Amino acid sequence: MEVVYLLTAEIPSEFHCAQITTFHMQHVANNLRKIKNIFKILLFLLSFQAFSQKFEMKIDSILNLEIAKLKTSGIKEIGYTKLTCINYGVSSTAYLLWEKGNSTFIQKFKNSEYDNKSLQKFKPIKFTDSTFFSFYKENKEKLNIENVEHFEYKPDSIVGNKTYSSRIITSHSCFRHFVIKSGKENFNKQFDYFDLQEFDQEKVYASKRKYTKEEIKKWEERGWEGMEYEIIHENNPERNLNFEFNKESRIVEWDKIMTEFIKELESENKFELIETE
């Protein structure tokens, strides 16, 4: 059976009147001008995704090299968590963890487009336990079968031999990545923070404000193109049907635990820069 996705795409504000504009494929299916806009947006999203993947390759290759070194030295419990954020550029911060005897070590790596610095590497920190490995062991079964579901605003529909799925995607978001490389374990999963939202918060906010004179002027210059779709969506924000399931998933719980742990370490300025590559 063929699956067709009806995508709602959010694009950077500077492209459309200093605010986010949402395009719905089903609304513009019979309008060639609108379809051209959809293709432009999808092309932008695909090209930006390809660029961000290329950017991440450097930090991933460094992490893989470090993991190989640890395995060579006899370390068996190894893993990392990485946060990658895509806005008008890409930034990625990873924390490599491993166990040696009764101690756990954590090492920070950072790479960002927002400065002129190359990939940054920090000294390993020794501590007692971060619950990183213990959480994985206790919840391994569910972590391996559960996935954070996409932001969907209505159930799938089947027409003939095609399944239509309505999703919302965004070009600006953050992604949490977990990897475990312990013994024969090869756990590797990530999720998009946008998929954890109950509503599209930008749309909820937008529905509570009036357009400025500057925004109206820009709409006029565009011949009010797309305005009717924006007004409809601003006043009827979509709800994520997978919100309840996603917020209860084990990987999201793991993320909360590690976020708090890392936040505490960062607040104490524990990480010391040792090398720039």
PDB file of C-alpha atoms in Angstrom:
ATOM      1  CA  MET A   1       0.000   0.000   0.000  1.00  0.00           C
ATOM      2  CA  GLU A   2       1.345   3.414  -0.938  1.00  0.00           C
ATOM      3  CA  VAL A   3       1.632   6.054   1.797  1.00  0.00           C
ATOM      4  CA  VAL A   4       1.140   9.723   0.911  1.00  0.00           C
ATOM      5  CA  TYR A   5       2.058  12.434   3.441  1.00  0.00           C
ATOM      6  CA  LEU A   6       0.172  15.724   3.524  1.00  0.00           C
ATOM      7  CA  LEU A   7       2.874  17.918   4.999  1.00  0.00           C
ATOM      8  CA  THR A   8       2.494  21.226   6.731  1.00  0.00           C
ATOM      9  CA  ALA A   9       5.802  23.076   6.565  1.00  0.00           C
ATOM     10  CA  GLU A  10       7.018  25.915   8.726  1.00  0.00           C
ATOM     11  CA  ILE A  11       9.680  28.122   7.164  1.00  0.00           C
ATOM     12  CA  PRO A  12      11.961  30.864   8.540  1.00  0.00           C
ATOM     13  CA  SER A  13      10.188  34.125   9.314  1.00  0.00           C
ATOM     14  CA  GLU A  14      12.173  36.320   6.986  1.00  0.00           C
ATOM     15  CA  PHE A  15      10.714  34.507   3.991  1.00  0.00           C
ATOM     16  CA  HIS A  16       7.152  35.620   4.684  1.00  0.00           C
ATOM     17  CA  CYS A  17       6.371  38.903   6.363  1.00  0.00           C
ATOM     18  CA  ALA A  18       8.507  38.455   9.485  1.00  0.00           C
ATOM     19  CA  GLN A  19       6.356  35.611  10.746  1.00  0.00           C
ATOM     20  CA  ILE A  20       5.833  31.915  10.226  1.00  0.00           C
ATOM     21  CA  THR A  21       3.489  31.044   7.365  1.00  0.00           C
ATOM     22  CA  THR A  22       1.880  27.618   7.175  1.00  0.00           C
ATOM     23  CA  PHE A  23       1.012  26.012   3.895  1.00  0.00           C
ATOM     24  CA  HIS A  24      -1.505  23.183   3.663  1.00  0.00           C
ATOM     25  CA  MET A  25      -1.246  20.995   0.610  1.00  0.00           C
ATOM     26  CA  GLN A  26      -4.888  20.057   0.687  1.00  0.00           C
ATOM     27  CA  HIS A  27      -5.867  23.744   0.564  1.00  0.00           C
ATOM     28  CA  VAL A  28      -3.821  24.502  -2.509  1.00  0.00           C
ATOM     29  CA  ALA A  29      -4.057  21.297  -4.494  1.00  0.00           C
ATOM     30  CA  ASN A  30      -5.938  22.981  -7.328  1.00  0.00           C
ATOM     31  CA  ASN A  31      -3.915  26.167  -7.379  1.00  0.00           C
ATOM     32  CA  LEU A  32      -0.757  25.941  -9.476  1.00  0.00           C
ATOM     33  CA  ARG A  33       0.818  29.030  -7.951  1.00  0.00           C
ATOM     34  CA  LYS A  34       0.418  27.640  -4.450  1.00  0.00           C
ATOM     35  CA  ILE A  35       1.781  24.254  -5.523  1.00  0.00           C
ATOM     36  CA  LYS A  36       4.928  25.975  -6.784  1.00  0.00           C
ATOM     37  CA  ASN A  37       5.344  27.506  -3.321  1.00  0.00           C
ATOM     38  CA  ILE A  38       4.983  24.086  -1.712  1.00  0.00           C
ATOM     39  CA  PHE A  39       7.733  22.650  -3.893  1.00  0.00           C
ATOM     40  CA  LYS A  40       9.993  25.588  -3.019  1.00  0.00           C
ATOM     41  CA  ILE A  41       9.441  24.987   0.695  1.00  0.00           C
ATOM     42  CA  LEU A  42      10.057  21.253   0.426  1.00  0.00           C
ATOM     43  CA  LEU A  43      13.198  21.895  -1.602  1.00  0.00           C
ATOM     44  CA  PHE A  44      14.404  24.286   1.104  1.00  0.00           C
ATOM     45  CA  LEU A  45      13.710  21.727   3.847  1.00  0.00           C
ATOM     46  CA  LEU A  46      15.447  18.913   1.982  1.00  0.00           C
ATOM     47  CA  SER A  47      18.517  21.005   1.129  1.00  0.00           C
ATOM     48  CA  PHE A  48      18.764  22.320   4.703  1.00  0.00           C
ATOM     49  CA  GLN A  49      18.456  18.781   6.072  1.00  0.00           C
ATOM     50  CA  ALA A  50      21.252  17.605   3.765  1.00  0.00           C
ATOM     51  CA  PHE A  51      23.430  20.509   4.936  1.00  0.00           C
ATOM     52  CA  SER A  52      22.793  19.779   8.639  1.00  0.00           C
ATOM     53  CA  GLN A  53      23.635  16.103   8.125  1.00  0.00           C
ATOM     54  CA  LYS A  54      26.930  17.063   6.496  1.00  0.00           C
ATOM     55  CA  PHE A  55      27.648  19.418   9.415  1.00  0.00           C
ATOM     56  CA  GLU A  56      26.992  16.645  11.951  1.00  0.00           C
ATOM     57  CA  MET A  57      29.350  14.252  10.224  1.00  0.00           C
ATOM     58  CA  LYS A  58      32.378  15.943  11.840  1.00  0.00           C
ATOM     59  CA  ILE A  59      31.230  15.641  15.436  1.00  0.00           C
ATOM     60  CA  ASP A  60      29.953  12.103  14.770  1.00  0.00           C
ATOM     61  CA  SER A  61      33.288  11.047  13.276  1.00  0.00           C
ATOM     62  CA  ILE A  62      35.139  12.435  16.325  1.00  0.00           C
ATOM     63  CA  LEU A  63      32.788  10.556  18.657  1.00  0.00           C
ATOM     64  CA  ASN A  64      33.301   7.323  16.712  1.00  0.00           C
ATOM     65  CA  LEU A  65      37.077   7.742  16.947  1.00  0.00           C
ATOM     66  CA  GLU A  66      36.852   8.293  20.705  1.00  0.00           C
ATOM     67  CA  ILE A  67      34.613   5.234  21.095  1.00  0.00           C
ATOM     68  CA  ALA A  68      37.105   3.123  19.120  1.00  0.00           C
ATOM     69  CA  LYS A  69      39.929   4.292  21.429  1.00  0.00           C
ATOM     70  CA  LEU A  70      37.902   3.431  24.533  1.00  0.00           C
ATOM     71  CA  LYS A  71      37.078  -0.038  23.205  1.00  0.00           C
ATOM     72  CA  THR A  72      40.744  -0.642  22.379  1.00  0.00           C
ATOM     73  CA  SER A  73      41.657   0.223  25.980  1.00  0.00           C
ATOM     74  CA  GLY A  74      39.206  -2.389  27.264  1.00  0.00           C
ATOM     75  CA  ILE A  75      36.253  -0.134  28.161  1.00  0.00           C
ATOM     76  CA  LYS A  76      32.978  -2.017  27.689  1.00  0.00           C
ATOM     77  CA  GLU A  77      30.238   0.409  28.785  1.00  0.00           C
ATOM     78  CA  ILE A  78      30.169   3.305  26.297  1.00  0.00           C
ATOM     79  CA  GLY A  79      27.478   5.664  25.007  1.00  0.00           C
ATOM     80  CA  TYR A  80      26.649   9.269  24.292  1.00  0.00           C
ATOM     81  CA  THR A  81      23.835  11.749  24.079  1.00  0.00           C
ATOM     82  CA  LYS A  82      23.845  14.587  21.558  1.00  0.00           C
ATOM     83  CA  LEU A  83      21.679  17.650  21.082  1.00  0.00           C
ATOM     84  CA  THR A  84      21.574  19.233  17.622  1.00  0.00           C
ATOM     85  CA  CYS A  85      19.663  22.463  17.030  1.00  0.00           C
ATOM     86  CA  ILE A  86      18.807  23.864  13.610  1.00  0.00           C
ATOM     87  CA  ASN A  87      17.845  27.514  13.324  1.00  0.00           C
ATOM     88  CA  TYR A  88      19.540  29.803  10.805  1.00  0.00           C
ATOM     89  CA  GLY A  89      22.565  27.581  11.285  1.00  0.00           C
ATOM     90  CA  VAL A  90      23.433  24.338  13.058  1.00  0.00           C
ATOM     91  CA  SER A  91      24.921  23.728  16.504  1.00  0.00           C
ATOM     92  CA  SER A  92      25.620  20.370  18.073  1.00  0.00           C
ATOM     93  CA  THR A  93      26.754  19.416  21.586  1.00  0.00           C
ATOM     94  CA  ALA A  94      27.545  15.841  22.581  1.00  0.00           C
ATOM     95  CA  TYR A  95      28.408  14.174  25.874  1.00  0.00           C
ATOM     96  CA  LEU A  96      30.349  10.909  25.670  1.00  0.00           C
ATOM     97  CA  LEU A  97      30.016   8.625  28.704  1.00  0.00           C
ATOM     98  CA  TRP A  98      31.835   5.468  29.725  1.00  0.00           C
ATOM     99  CA  GLU A  99      32.271   3.299  32.823  1.00  0.00           C
ATOM    100  CA  LYS A 100      35.627   2.193  34.192  1.00  0.00           C
ATOM    101  CA  GLY A 101      35.536   0.192  37.393  1.00  0.00           C
ATOM    102  CA  ASN A 102      33.139   1.876  39.805  1.00  0.00           C
ATOM    103  CA  SER A 103      33.479   5.267  38.167  1.00  0.00           C
ATOM    104  CA  THR A 104      31.706   6.915  35.265  1.00  0.00           C
ATOM    105  CA  PHE A 105      33.319   9.497  33.000  1.00  0.00           C
ATOM    106  CA  ILE A 106      31.713  12.155  30.830  1.00  0.00           C
ATOM    107  CA  GLN A 107      33.383  14.197  28.089  1.00  0.00           C
ATOM    108  CA  LYS A 108      31.897  17.135  26.223  1.00  0.00           C
ATOM    109  CA  PHE A 109      32.242  17.944  22.508  1.00  0.00           C
ATOM    110  CA  LYS A 110      30.815  21.029  20.820  1.00  0.00           C
ATOM    111  CA  ASN A 111      30.538  22.241  17.241  1.00  0.00           C
ATOM    112  CA  SER A 112      28.679  25.357  16.094  1.00  0.00           C
ATOM    113  CA  GLU A 113      28.225  27.473  13.011  1.00  0.00           C
ATOM    114  CA  TYR A 114      27.570  30.560  15.117  1.00  0.00           C
ATOM    115  CA  ASP A 115      31.225  31.209  15.908  1.00  0.00           C
ATOM    116  CA  ASN A 116      34.565  30.901  14.145  1.00  0.00           C
ATOM    117  CA  LYS A 117      35.745  28.094  16.414  1.00  0.00           C
ATOM    118  CA  SER A 118      36.425  24.601  15.170  1.00  0.00           C
ATOM    119  CA  LEU A 119      35.107  21.545  16.985  1.00  0.00           C
ATOM    120  CA  GLN A 120      35.775  21.920  20.711  1.00  0.00           C
ATOM    121  CA  LYS A 121      36.847  19.069  22.956  1.00  0.00           C
ATOM    122  CA  PHE A 122      36.732  19.196  26.766  1.00  0.00           C
ATOM    123  CA  LYS A 123      38.468  17.273  29.549  1.00  0.00           C
ATOM    124  CA  PRO A 124      36.716  14.136  30.820  1.00  0.00           C
ATOM    125  CA  ILE A 125      35.034  14.473  34.214  1.00  0.00           C
ATOM    126  CA  LYS A 126      34.940  11.614  36.716  1.00  0.00           C
ATOM    127  CA  PHE A 127      31.868  11.124  38.895  1.00  0.00           C
ATOM    128  CA  THR A 128      29.940   8.372  40.662  1.00  0.00           C
ATOM    129  CA  ASP A 129      26.835   7.769  38.528  1.00  0.00           C
ATOM    130  CA  SER A 130      24.711   9.700  36.037  1.00  0.00           C
ATOM    131  CA  THR A 131      21.988   7.014  35.672  1.00  0.00           C
ATOM    132  CA  PHE A 132      22.772   7.109  31.937  1.00  0.00           C
ATOM    133  CA  PHE A 133      23.668   3.428  31.657  1.00  0.00           C
ATOM    134  CA  SER A 134      21.411   2.199  34.472  1.00  0.00           C
ATOM    135  CA  PHE A 135      18.359   3.848  32.873  1.00  0.00           C
ATOM    136  CA  TYR A 136      19.126   2.161  29.570  1.00  0.00           C
ATOM    137  CA  LYS A 137      19.535  -1.267  31.182  1.00  0.00           C
ATOM    138  CA  GLU A 138      16.309  -0.929  33.188  1.00  0.00           C
ATOM    139  CA  ASN A 139      14.267   0.292  30.200  1.00  0.00           C
ATOM    140  CA  LYS A 140      16.097  -1.387  27.310  1.00  0.00           C
ATOM    141  CA  GLU A 141      13.112  -3.331  26.001  1.00  0.00           C
ATOM    142  CA  LYS A 142      10.791  -0.336  25.726  1.00  0.00           C
ATOM    143  CA  LEU A 143      13.528   1.981  24.500  1.00  0.00           C
ATOM    144  CA  ASN A 144      14.157  -0.389  21.603  1.00  0.00           C
ATOM    145  CA  ILE A 145      10.512  -0.766  20.552  1.00  0.00           C
ATOM    146  CA  GLU A 146       9.150   2.717  21.309  1.00  0.00           C
ATOM    147  CA  ASN A 147       9.564   5.670  18.967  1.00  0.00           C
ATOM    148  CA  VAL A 148       8.507   9.281  19.383  1.00  0.00           C
ATOM    149  CA  GLU A 149       5.740   9.680  16.811  1.00  0.00           C
ATOM    150  CA  HIS A 150       5.556  12.575  14.361  1.00  0.00           C
ATOM    151  CA  PHE A 151       3.351  15.627  14.954  1.00  0.00           C
ATOM    152  CA  GLU A 152       0.126  14.498  13.258  1.00  0.00           C
ATOM    153  CA  TYR A 153      -3.013  16.611  13.348  1.00  0.00           C
ATOM    154  CA  LYS A 154      -5.549  14.074  12.065  1.00  0.00           C
ATOM    155  CA  PRO A 155      -5.734  10.280  11.729  1.00  0.00           C
ATOM    156  CA  ASP A 156      -4.512   8.519   8.613  1.00  0.00           C
ATOM    157  CA  SER A 157      -7.097   8.111   5.883  1.00  0.00           C
ATOM    158  CA  ILE A 158      -7.171   5.389   3.236  1.00  0.00           C
ATOM    159  CA  VAL A 159      -8.334   6.156  -0.291  1.00  0.00           C
ATOM    160  CA  GLY A 160      -8.060   3.224  -2.663  1.00  0.00           C
ATOM    161  CA  ASN A 161      -4.601   1.720  -2.201  1.00  0.00           C
ATOM    162  CA  LYS A 162      -3.123   4.909  -0.757  1.00  0.00           C
ATOM    163  CA  THR A 163      -2.797   5.914   2.896  1.00  0.00           C
ATOM    164  CA  TYR A 164      -2.807   9.671   3.530  1.00  0.00           C
ATOM    165  CA  SER A 165      -0.999  10.844   6.652  1.00  0.00           C
ATOM    166  CA  SER A 166      -1.187  14.475   7.843  1.00  0.00           C
ATOM    167  CA  ARG A 167       2.012  15.662   9.505  1.00  0.00           C
ATOM    168  CA  ILE A 168       3.452  19.001  10.508  1.00  0.00           C
ATOM    169  CA  ILE A 169       7.179  19.535  10.041  1.00  0.00           C
ATOM    170  CA  THR A 170       9.368  22.503  10.863  1.00  0.00           C
ATOM    171  CA  SER A 171      12.728  23.699   9.567  1.00  0.00           C
ATOM    172  CA  HIS A 172      13.767  25.088  12.986  1.00  0.00           C
ATOM    173  CA  SER A 173      14.009  22.570  15.800  1.00  0.00           C
ATOM    174  CA  CYS A 174      16.266  20.598  18.151  1.00  0.00           C
ATOM    175  CA  PHE A 175      16.954  16.871  18.022  1.00  0.00           C
ATOM    176  CA  ARG A 176      17.990  14.628  20.909  1.00  0.00           C
ATOM    177  CA  HIS A 177      20.156  11.641  20.023  1.00  0.00           C
ATOM    178  CA  PHE A 178      21.039   8.636  22.231  1.00  0.00           C
ATOM    179  CA  VAL A 179      23.666   6.021  21.388  1.00  0.00           C
ATOM    180  CA  ILE A 180      24.786   2.963  23.370  1.00  0.00           C
ATOM    181  CA  LYS A 181      27.852   0.994  22.236  1.00  0.00           C
ATOM    182  CA  SER A 182      28.299  -1.481  25.103  1.00  0.00           C
ATOM    183  CA  GLY A 183      29.421  -4.995  24.203  1.00  0.00           C
ATOM    184  CA  LYS A 184      26.980  -6.241  21.583  1.00  0.00           C
ATOM    185  CA  GLU A 185      24.558  -3.381  22.239  1.00  0.00           C
ATOM    186  CA  ASN A 186      24.080  -1.007  19.324  1.00  0.00           C
ATOM    187  CA  PHE A 187      21.263   1.326  20.368  1.00  0.00           C
ATOM    188  CA  ASN A 188      20.882   4.414  18.193  1.00  0.00           C
ATOM    189  CA  LYS A 189      17.766   6.629  18.292  1.00  0.00           C
ATOM    190  CA  GLN A 190      16.821  10.266  18.057  1.00  0.00           C
ATOM    191  CA  PHE A 191      13.684  12.383  18.258  1.00  0.00           C
ATOM    192  CA  ASP A 192      12.563  15.870  17.293  1.00  0.00           C
ATOM    193  CA  TYR A 193      11.557  18.156  20.183  1.00  0.00           C
ATOM    194  CA  PHE A 194       8.915  19.675  17.915  1.00  0.00           C
ATOM    195  CA  ASP A 195       7.042  16.349  17.999  1.00  0.00           C
ATOM    196  CA  LEU A 196       6.660  16.715  21.783  1.00  0.00           C
ATOM    197  CA  GLN A 197       4.491  19.842  21.461  1.00  0.00           C
ATOM    198  CA  GLU A 198       0.755  19.599  22.046  1.00  0.00           C
ATOM    199  CA  PHE A 199       0.017  22.580  19.815  1.00  0.00           C
ATOM    200  CA  ASP A 200       2.036  24.599  17.387  1.00  0.00           C
ATOM    201  CA  GLN A 201       2.957  27.307  19.897  1.00  0.00           C
ATOM    202  CA  GLU A 202       3.789  29.870  17.233  1.00  0.00           C
ATOM    203  CA  LYS A 203       0.271  29.600  15.849  1.00  0.00           C
ATOM    204  CA  VAL A 204      -1.327  29.875  19.297  1.00  0.00           C
ATOM    205  CA  TYR A 205       0.684  33.018  19.927  1.00  0.00           C
ATOM    206  CA  ALA A 206      -0.009  34.448  16.490  1.00  0.00           C
ATOM    207  CA  SER A 207      -3.776  34.101  16.951  1.00  0.00           C
ATOM    208  CA  LYS A 208      -3.609  36.528  19.906  1.00  0.00           C
ATOM    209  CA  ARG A 209      -2.073  39.435  18.044  1.00  0.00           C
ATOM    210  CA  LYS A 210      -2.941  41.875  15.294  1.00  0.00           C
ATOM    211  CA  TYR A 211      -0.893  42.453  12.168  1.00  0.00           C
ATOM    212  CA  THR A 212       1.371  45.502  12.272  1.00  0.00           C
ATOM    213  CA  LYS A 213       1.247  48.184   9.591  1.00  0.00           C
ATOM    214  CA  GLU A 214       4.555  46.875   8.230  1.00  0.00           C
ATOM    215  CA  GLU A 215       3.190  43.343   7.957  1.00  0.00           C
ATOM    216  CA  ILE A 216       0.008  44.516   6.247  1.00  0.00           C
ATOM    217  CA  LYS A 217       2.112  46.532   3.797  1.00  0.00           C
ATOM    218  CA  LYS A 218       4.102  43.422   2.923  1.00  0.00           C
ATOM    219  CA  TRP A 219       0.909  41.410   2.465  1.00  0.00           C
ATOM    220  CA  GLU A 220      -0.348  44.125   0.105  1.00  0.00           C
ATOM    221  CA  GLU A 221       2.888  43.985  -1.880  1.00  0.00           C
ATOM    222  CA  ARG A 222       2.362  40.251  -2.327  1.00  0.00           C
ATOM    223  CA  GLY A 223      -1.225  40.793  -3.452  1.00  0.00           C
ATOM    224  CA  TRP A 224      -2.473  39.208  -0.208  1.00  0.00           C
ATOM    225  CA  GLU A 225      -1.261  35.848  -1.546  1.00  0.00           C
ATOM    226  CA  GLY A 226      -1.674  33.138   1.076  1.00  0.00           C
ATOM    227  CA  MET A 227      -3.288  35.484   3.600  1.00  0.00           C
ATOM    228  CA  GLU A 228      -6.574  33.572   3.807  1.00  0.00           C
ATOM    229  CA  TYR A 229      -4.745  30.340   4.690  1.00  0.00           C
ATOM    230  CA  GLU A 230      -2.674  32.030   7.361  1.00  0.00           C
ATOM    231  CA  ILE A 231      -5.683  33.638   9.075  1.00  0.00           C
ATOM    232  CA  ILE A 232      -7.549  30.315   9.109  1.00  0.00           C
ATOM    233  CA  HIS A 233      -4.627  28.452  10.637  1.00  0.00           C
ATOM    234  CA  GLU A 234      -3.700  31.151  13.160  1.00  0.00           C
ATOM    235  CA  ASN A 235      -7.164  30.958  14.660  1.00  0.00           C
ATOM    236  CA  ASN A 236      -7.365  27.174  14.513  1.00  0.00           C
ATOM    237  CA  PRO A 237      -4.016  25.819  15.738  1.00  0.00           C
ATOM    238  CA  GLU A 238      -3.547  22.119  15.098  1.00  0.00           C
ATOM    239  CA  ARG A 239      -3.277  19.695  18.031  1.00  0.00           C
ATOM    240  CA  ASN A 240      -0.704  16.926  18.010  1.00  0.00           C
ATOM    241  CA  LEU A 241      -2.593  13.619  18.168  1.00  0.00           C
ATOM    242  CA  ASN A 242       0.584  11.894  19.412  1.00  0.00           C
ATOM    243  CA  PHE A 243       1.212  14.345  22.248  1.00  0.00           C
ATOM    244  CA  GLU A 244       0.065  12.054  25.094  1.00  0.00           C
ATOM    245  CA  PHE A 245       1.940   9.027  23.790  1.00  0.00           C
ATOM    246  CA  ASN A 246       5.143  10.958  23.118  1.00  0.00           C
ATOM    247  CA  LYS A 247       5.383  12.632  26.509  1.00  0.00           C
ATOM    248  CA  GLU A 248       5.149   9.224  28.253  1.00  0.00           C
ATOM    249  CA  SER A 249       7.775   7.475  26.117  1.00  0.00           C
ATOM    250  CA  ARG A 250      10.918   6.172  27.838  1.00  0.00           C
ATOM    251  CA  ILE A 251      13.343   8.050  25.601  1.00  0.00           C
ATOM    252  CA  VAL A 252      11.687  11.356  26.554  1.00  0.00           C
ATOM    253  CA  GLU A 253      12.016  10.423  30.236  1.00  0.00           C
ATOM    254  CA  TRP A 254      15.690   9.599  29.610  1.00  0.00           C
ATOM    255  CA  ASP A 255      16.113  12.961  27.947  1.00  0.00           C
ATOM    256  CA  LYS A 256      14.665  14.788  30.972  1.00  0.00           C
ATOM    257  CA  ILE A 257      17.013  12.951  33.345  1.00  0.00           C
ATOM    258  CA  MET A 258      20.108  13.659  31.272  1.00  0.00           C
ATOM    259  CA  THR A 259      19.101  17.268  30.585  1.00  0.00           C
ATOM    260  CA  GLU A 260      18.901  17.978  34.322  1.00  0.00           C
ATOM    261  CA  PHE A 261      22.158  16.162  35.007  1.00  0.00           C
ATOM    262  CA  ILE A 262      24.033  18.052  32.269  1.00  0.00           C
ATOM    263  CA  LYS A 263      22.452  21.346  33.316  1.00  0.00           C
ATOM    264  CA  GLU A 264      23.869  20.872  36.817  1.00  0.00           C
ATOM    265  CA  LEU A 265      27.348  20.098  35.493  1.00  0.00           C
ATOM    266  CA  GLU A 266      27.272  23.089  33.161  1.00  0.00           C
ATOM    267  CA  SER A 267      26.095  25.419  35.935  1.00  0.00           C
ATOM    268  CA  GLU A 268      29.141  24.419  37.993  1.00  0.00           C
ATOM    269  CA  ASN A 269      31.510  25.076  35.063  1.00  0.00           C
ATOM    270  CA  LYS A 270      32.841  21.548  35.290  1.00  0.00           C
ATOM    271  CA  PHE A 271      33.907  21.262  31.664  1.00  0.00           C
ATOM    272  CA  GLU A 272      37.395  22.517  30.786  1.00  0.00           C
ATOM    273  CA  LEU A 273      38.390  23.046  27.156  1.00  0.00           C
ATOM    274  CA  ILE A 274      41.529  21.105  26.267  1.00  0.00           C
ATOM    275  CA  GLU A 275      41.696  20.941  22.500  1.00  0.00           C
ATOM    276  CA  THR A 276      40.339  22.534  19.328  1.00  0.00           C
ATOM    277  CA  GLU A 277      40.291  20.587  16.097  1.00  0.00           C
TER     278      GLU A 277
END
